[in-house]
mmCIF file of C-alpha atoms in Angstrom:
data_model
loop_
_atom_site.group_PDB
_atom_site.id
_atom_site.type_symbol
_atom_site.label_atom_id
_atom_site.label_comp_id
_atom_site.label_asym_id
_atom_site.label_seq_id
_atom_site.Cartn_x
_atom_site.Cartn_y
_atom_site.Cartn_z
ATOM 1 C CA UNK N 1278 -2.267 -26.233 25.569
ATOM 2 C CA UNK N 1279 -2.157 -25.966 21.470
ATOM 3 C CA UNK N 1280 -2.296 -22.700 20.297
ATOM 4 C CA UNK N 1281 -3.883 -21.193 17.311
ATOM 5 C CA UNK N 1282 -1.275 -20.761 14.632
ATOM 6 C CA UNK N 1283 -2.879 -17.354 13.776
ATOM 7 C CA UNK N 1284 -2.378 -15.882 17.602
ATOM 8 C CA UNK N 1285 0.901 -14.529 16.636
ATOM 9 C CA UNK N 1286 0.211 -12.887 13.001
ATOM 10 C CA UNK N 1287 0.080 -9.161 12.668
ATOM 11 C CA UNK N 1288 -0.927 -6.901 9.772
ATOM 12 C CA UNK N 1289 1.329 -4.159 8.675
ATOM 13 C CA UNK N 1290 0.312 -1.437 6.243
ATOM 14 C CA UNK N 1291 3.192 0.818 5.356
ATOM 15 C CA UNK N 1292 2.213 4.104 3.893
ATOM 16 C CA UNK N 1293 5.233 5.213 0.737
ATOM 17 C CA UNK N 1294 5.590 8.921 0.525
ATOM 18 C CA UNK N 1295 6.516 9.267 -3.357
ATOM 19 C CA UNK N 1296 6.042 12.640 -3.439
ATOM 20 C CA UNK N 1297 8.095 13.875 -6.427
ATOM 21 C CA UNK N 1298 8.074 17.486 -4.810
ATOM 22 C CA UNK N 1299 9.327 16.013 -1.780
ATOM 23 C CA UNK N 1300 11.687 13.588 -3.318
ATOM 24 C CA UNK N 1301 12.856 15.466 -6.330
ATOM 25 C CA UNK N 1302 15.754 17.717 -7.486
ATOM 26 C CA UNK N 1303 13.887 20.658 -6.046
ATOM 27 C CA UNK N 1304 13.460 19.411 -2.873
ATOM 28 C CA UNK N 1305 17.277 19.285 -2.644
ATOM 29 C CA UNK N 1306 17.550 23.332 -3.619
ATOM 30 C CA UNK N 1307 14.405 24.147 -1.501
ATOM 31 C CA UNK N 1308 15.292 22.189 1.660
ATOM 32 C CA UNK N 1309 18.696 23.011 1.375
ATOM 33 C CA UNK N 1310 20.163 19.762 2.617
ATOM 34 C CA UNK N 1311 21.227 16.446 0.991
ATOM 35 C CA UNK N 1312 19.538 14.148 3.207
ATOM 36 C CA UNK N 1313 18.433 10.234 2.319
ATOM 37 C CA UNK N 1314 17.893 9.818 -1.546
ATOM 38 C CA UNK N 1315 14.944 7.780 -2.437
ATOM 39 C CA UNK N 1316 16.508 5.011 -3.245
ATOM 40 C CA UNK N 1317 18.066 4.591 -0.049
ATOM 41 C CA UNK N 1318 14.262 5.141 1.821
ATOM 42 C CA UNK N 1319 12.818 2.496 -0.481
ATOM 43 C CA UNK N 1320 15.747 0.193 0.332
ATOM 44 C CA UNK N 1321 15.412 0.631 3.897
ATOM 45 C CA UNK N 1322 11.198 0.620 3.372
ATOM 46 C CA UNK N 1323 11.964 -3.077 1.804
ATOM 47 C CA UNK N 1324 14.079 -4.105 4.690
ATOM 48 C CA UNK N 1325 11.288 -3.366 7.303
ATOM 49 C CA UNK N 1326 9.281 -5.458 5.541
ATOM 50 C CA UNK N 1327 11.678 -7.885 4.887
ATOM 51 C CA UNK N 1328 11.964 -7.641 8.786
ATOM 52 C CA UNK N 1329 8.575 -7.853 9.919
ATOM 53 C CA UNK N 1330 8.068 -11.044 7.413
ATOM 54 C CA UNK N 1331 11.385 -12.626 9.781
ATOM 55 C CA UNK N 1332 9.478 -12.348 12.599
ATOM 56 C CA UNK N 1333 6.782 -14.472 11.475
ATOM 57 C CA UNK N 1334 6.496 -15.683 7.869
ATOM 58 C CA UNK N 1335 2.702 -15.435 8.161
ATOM 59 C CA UNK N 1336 2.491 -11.695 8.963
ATOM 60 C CA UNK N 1337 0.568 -9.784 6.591
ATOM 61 C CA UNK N 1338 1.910 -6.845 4.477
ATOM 62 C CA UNK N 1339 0.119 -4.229 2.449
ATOM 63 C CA UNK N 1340 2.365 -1.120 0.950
ATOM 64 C CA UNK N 1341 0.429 2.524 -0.360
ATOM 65 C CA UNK N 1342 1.899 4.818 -2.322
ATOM 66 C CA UNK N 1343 1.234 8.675 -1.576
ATOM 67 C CA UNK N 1344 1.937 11.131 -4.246
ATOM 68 C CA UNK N 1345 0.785 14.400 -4.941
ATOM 69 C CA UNK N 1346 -1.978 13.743 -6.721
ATOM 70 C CA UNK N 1347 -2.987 9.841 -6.343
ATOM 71 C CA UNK N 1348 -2.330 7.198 -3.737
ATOM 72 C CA UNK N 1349 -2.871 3.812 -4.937
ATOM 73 C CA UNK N 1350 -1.538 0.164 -3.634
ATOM 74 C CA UNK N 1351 1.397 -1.275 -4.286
ATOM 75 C CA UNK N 1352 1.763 -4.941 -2.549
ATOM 76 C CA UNK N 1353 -0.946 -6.531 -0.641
ATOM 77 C CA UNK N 1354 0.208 -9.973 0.718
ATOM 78 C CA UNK N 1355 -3.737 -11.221 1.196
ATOM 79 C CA UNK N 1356 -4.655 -10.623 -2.288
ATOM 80 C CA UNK N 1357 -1.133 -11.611 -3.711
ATOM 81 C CA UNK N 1358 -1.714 -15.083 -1.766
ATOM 82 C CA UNK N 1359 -5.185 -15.409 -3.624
ATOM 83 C CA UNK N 1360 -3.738 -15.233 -6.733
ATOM 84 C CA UNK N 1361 -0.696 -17.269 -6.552
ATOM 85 C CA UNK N 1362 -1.592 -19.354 -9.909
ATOM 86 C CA UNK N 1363 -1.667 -16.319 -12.125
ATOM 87 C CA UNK N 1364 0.813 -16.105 -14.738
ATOM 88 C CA UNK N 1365 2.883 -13.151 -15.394
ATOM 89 C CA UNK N 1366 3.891 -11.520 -18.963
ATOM 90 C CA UNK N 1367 7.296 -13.179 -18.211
ATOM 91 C CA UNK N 1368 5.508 -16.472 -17.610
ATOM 92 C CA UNK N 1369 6.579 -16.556 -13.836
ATOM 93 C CA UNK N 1370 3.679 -17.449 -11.210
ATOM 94 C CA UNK N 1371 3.433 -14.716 -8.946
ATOM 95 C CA UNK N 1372 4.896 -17.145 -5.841
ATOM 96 C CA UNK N 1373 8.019 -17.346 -8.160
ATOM 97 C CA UNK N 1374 8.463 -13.504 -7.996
ATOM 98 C CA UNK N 1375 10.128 -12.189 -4.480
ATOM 99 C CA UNK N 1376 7.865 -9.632 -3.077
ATOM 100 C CA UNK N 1377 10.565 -7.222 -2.998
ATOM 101 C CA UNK N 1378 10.432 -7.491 -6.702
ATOM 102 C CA UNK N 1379 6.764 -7.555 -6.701
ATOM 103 C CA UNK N 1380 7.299 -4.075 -4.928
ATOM 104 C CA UNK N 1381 9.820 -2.558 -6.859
ATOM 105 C CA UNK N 1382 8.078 -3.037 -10.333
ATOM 106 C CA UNK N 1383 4.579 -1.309 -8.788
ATOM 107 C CA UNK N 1384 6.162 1.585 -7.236
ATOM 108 C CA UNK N 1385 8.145 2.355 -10.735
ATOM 109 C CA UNK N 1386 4.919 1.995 -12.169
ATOM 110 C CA UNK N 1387 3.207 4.198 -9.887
ATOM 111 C CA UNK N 1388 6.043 6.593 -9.581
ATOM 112 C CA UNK N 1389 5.908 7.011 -13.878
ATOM 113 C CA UNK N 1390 2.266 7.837 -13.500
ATOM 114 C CA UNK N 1391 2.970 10.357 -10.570
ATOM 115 C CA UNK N 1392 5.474 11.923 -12.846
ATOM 116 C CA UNK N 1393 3.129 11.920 -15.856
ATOM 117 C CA UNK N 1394 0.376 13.975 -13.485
ATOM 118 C CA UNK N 1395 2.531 16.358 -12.232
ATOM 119 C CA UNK N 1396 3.844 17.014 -15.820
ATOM 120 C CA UNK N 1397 0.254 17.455 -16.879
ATOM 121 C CA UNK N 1398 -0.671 19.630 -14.743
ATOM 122 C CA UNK N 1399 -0.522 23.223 -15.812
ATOM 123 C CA UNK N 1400 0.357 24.533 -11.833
ATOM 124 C CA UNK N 1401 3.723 21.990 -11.396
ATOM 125 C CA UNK N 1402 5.924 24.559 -10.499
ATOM 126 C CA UNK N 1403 4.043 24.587 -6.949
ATOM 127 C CA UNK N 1404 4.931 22.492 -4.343
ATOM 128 C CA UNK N 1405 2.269 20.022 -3.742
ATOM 129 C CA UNK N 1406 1.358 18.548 -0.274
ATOM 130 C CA UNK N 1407 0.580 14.195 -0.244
ATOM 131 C CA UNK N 1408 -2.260 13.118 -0.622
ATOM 132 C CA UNK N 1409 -1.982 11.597 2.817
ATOM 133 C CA UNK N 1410 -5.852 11.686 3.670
ATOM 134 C CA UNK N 1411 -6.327 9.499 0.353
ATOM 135 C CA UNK N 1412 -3.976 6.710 1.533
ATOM 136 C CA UNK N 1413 -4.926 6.494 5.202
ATOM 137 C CA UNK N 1414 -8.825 6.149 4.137
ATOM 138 C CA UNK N 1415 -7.514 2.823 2.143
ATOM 139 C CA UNK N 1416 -5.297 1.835 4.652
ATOM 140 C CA UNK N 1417 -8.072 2.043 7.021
ATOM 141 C CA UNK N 1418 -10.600 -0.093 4.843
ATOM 142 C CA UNK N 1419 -7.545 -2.882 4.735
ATOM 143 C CA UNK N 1420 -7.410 -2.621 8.385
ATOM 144 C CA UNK N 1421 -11.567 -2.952 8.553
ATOM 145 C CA UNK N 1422 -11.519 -5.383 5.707
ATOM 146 C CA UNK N 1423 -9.407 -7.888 7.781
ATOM 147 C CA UNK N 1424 -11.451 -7.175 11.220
ATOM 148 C CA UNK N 1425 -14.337 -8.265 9.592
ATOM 149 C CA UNK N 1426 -13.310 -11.606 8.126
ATOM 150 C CA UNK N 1427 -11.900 -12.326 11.775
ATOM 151 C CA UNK N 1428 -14.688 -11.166 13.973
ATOM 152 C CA UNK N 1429 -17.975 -11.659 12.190
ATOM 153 C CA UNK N 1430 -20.147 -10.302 15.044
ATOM 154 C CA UNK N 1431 -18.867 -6.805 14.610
ATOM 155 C CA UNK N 1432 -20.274 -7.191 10.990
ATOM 156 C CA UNK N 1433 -22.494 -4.319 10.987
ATOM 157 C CA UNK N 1434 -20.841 -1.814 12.483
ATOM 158 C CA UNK N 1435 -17.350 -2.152 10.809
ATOM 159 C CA UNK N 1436 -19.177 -3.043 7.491
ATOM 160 C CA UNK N 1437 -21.163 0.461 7.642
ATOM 161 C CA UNK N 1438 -17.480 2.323 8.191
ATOM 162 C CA UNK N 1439 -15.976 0.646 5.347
ATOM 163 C CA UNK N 1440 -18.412 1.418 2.689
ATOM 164 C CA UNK N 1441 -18.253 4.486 3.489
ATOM 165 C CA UNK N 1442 -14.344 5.115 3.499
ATOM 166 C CA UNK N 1443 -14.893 2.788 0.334
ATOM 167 C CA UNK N 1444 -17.112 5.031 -1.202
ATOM 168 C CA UNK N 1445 -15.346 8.209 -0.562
ATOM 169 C CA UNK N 1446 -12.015 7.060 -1.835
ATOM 170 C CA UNK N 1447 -13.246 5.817 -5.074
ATOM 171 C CA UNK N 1448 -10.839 3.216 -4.730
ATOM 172 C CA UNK N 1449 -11.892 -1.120 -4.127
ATOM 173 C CA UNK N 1450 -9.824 -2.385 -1.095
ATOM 174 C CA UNK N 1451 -8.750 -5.927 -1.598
ATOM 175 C CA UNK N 1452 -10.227 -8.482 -0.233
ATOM 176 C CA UNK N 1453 -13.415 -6.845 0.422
ATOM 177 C CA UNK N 1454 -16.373 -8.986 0.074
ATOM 178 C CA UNK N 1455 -20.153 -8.174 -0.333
ATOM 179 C CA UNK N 1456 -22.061 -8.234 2.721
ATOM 180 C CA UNK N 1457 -25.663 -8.350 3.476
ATOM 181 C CA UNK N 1458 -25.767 -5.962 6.296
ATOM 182 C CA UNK N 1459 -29.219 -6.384 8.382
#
């Protein structure tokens, strides 16, 4: 009996805490204990995906970044597959890049823009909480997004949910299509 070569992929979406309250030098003197440094937690963070991609090369990955005051995405495999042709500023195609690298470059990026907004803000010297709520709502419409591209019959009930997570985010999921929903 053949089997379909899809039975066997999963989708994993990782959710980063970047916190810089959490992950900062103040976190050391608050909390009181050394602990894991972020580089080791992103290190190990790559290795689980590194792992989950040994298991079957065809898994999907998508990686969120939490901060304090913005959550945004960091590596989605679906949309990275898409747009395999593009070139880069260092004239690499994107396939030519590893994905840890791919990963590595966003999260400075978004970790430099976390830093920026906390320095902006006039009340930094509070501890702020993640903006978990943020990154679960997108993490739900990649979730949905990929449900309805593999089931089309639950099109108008999962496509209702995910405008709305989509519209209270503020944020475009990738791989999200237009619908007609009847």
């Amino acid at each position: 009996m053949a089997r379909n070569p899809t039975d066997d992929v999963s989708q994993v979406v990782l959710l980063l805490d970047v916190n810089p309250f959490f992950w900062g030098a103040d976190a050391e003197r608050l909390n009181g204990s050394v602990g894991i440094t972020f580089d080791q937690y992103f290190q190990h963070a790559l290795m689980f995906l590194n792992g989950i991609l040994l298991l079957n090369h065809t898994n999907k990955i998508v990686v969120i970044a939490t901060g304090s005051s913005t959550c945004g995405f960091l590596y989605d495999s679906t949309a990275t597959e898409n747009i395999s042709e593009s070139i880069t500023s260092k004239g690499k195609t994107k396939s030519q890049e590893s994905r840890s690298e791919l990963i590595t470059q966003s999260m400075q990026e978004f970790v430099s823009k976390e830093e920026e907004a906390v320095k902006a803000n006039p009340d930094s010297s509070k501890v702020q909480y993640s903006n978990f709520s943020g990154s679960l709502a997108m993490a739900l419409c990649c979730i949905l997004s990929t449900l309805l591209f593999l089931n089309e019959s639950s099109r108008l009930l999962l496509g209702s949910c995910f405008l709305v997570a989509w519209l209270e985010i503020g944020h475009h999921c990738h791989g999200y299509r237009e619908t007609s929903l009847v």
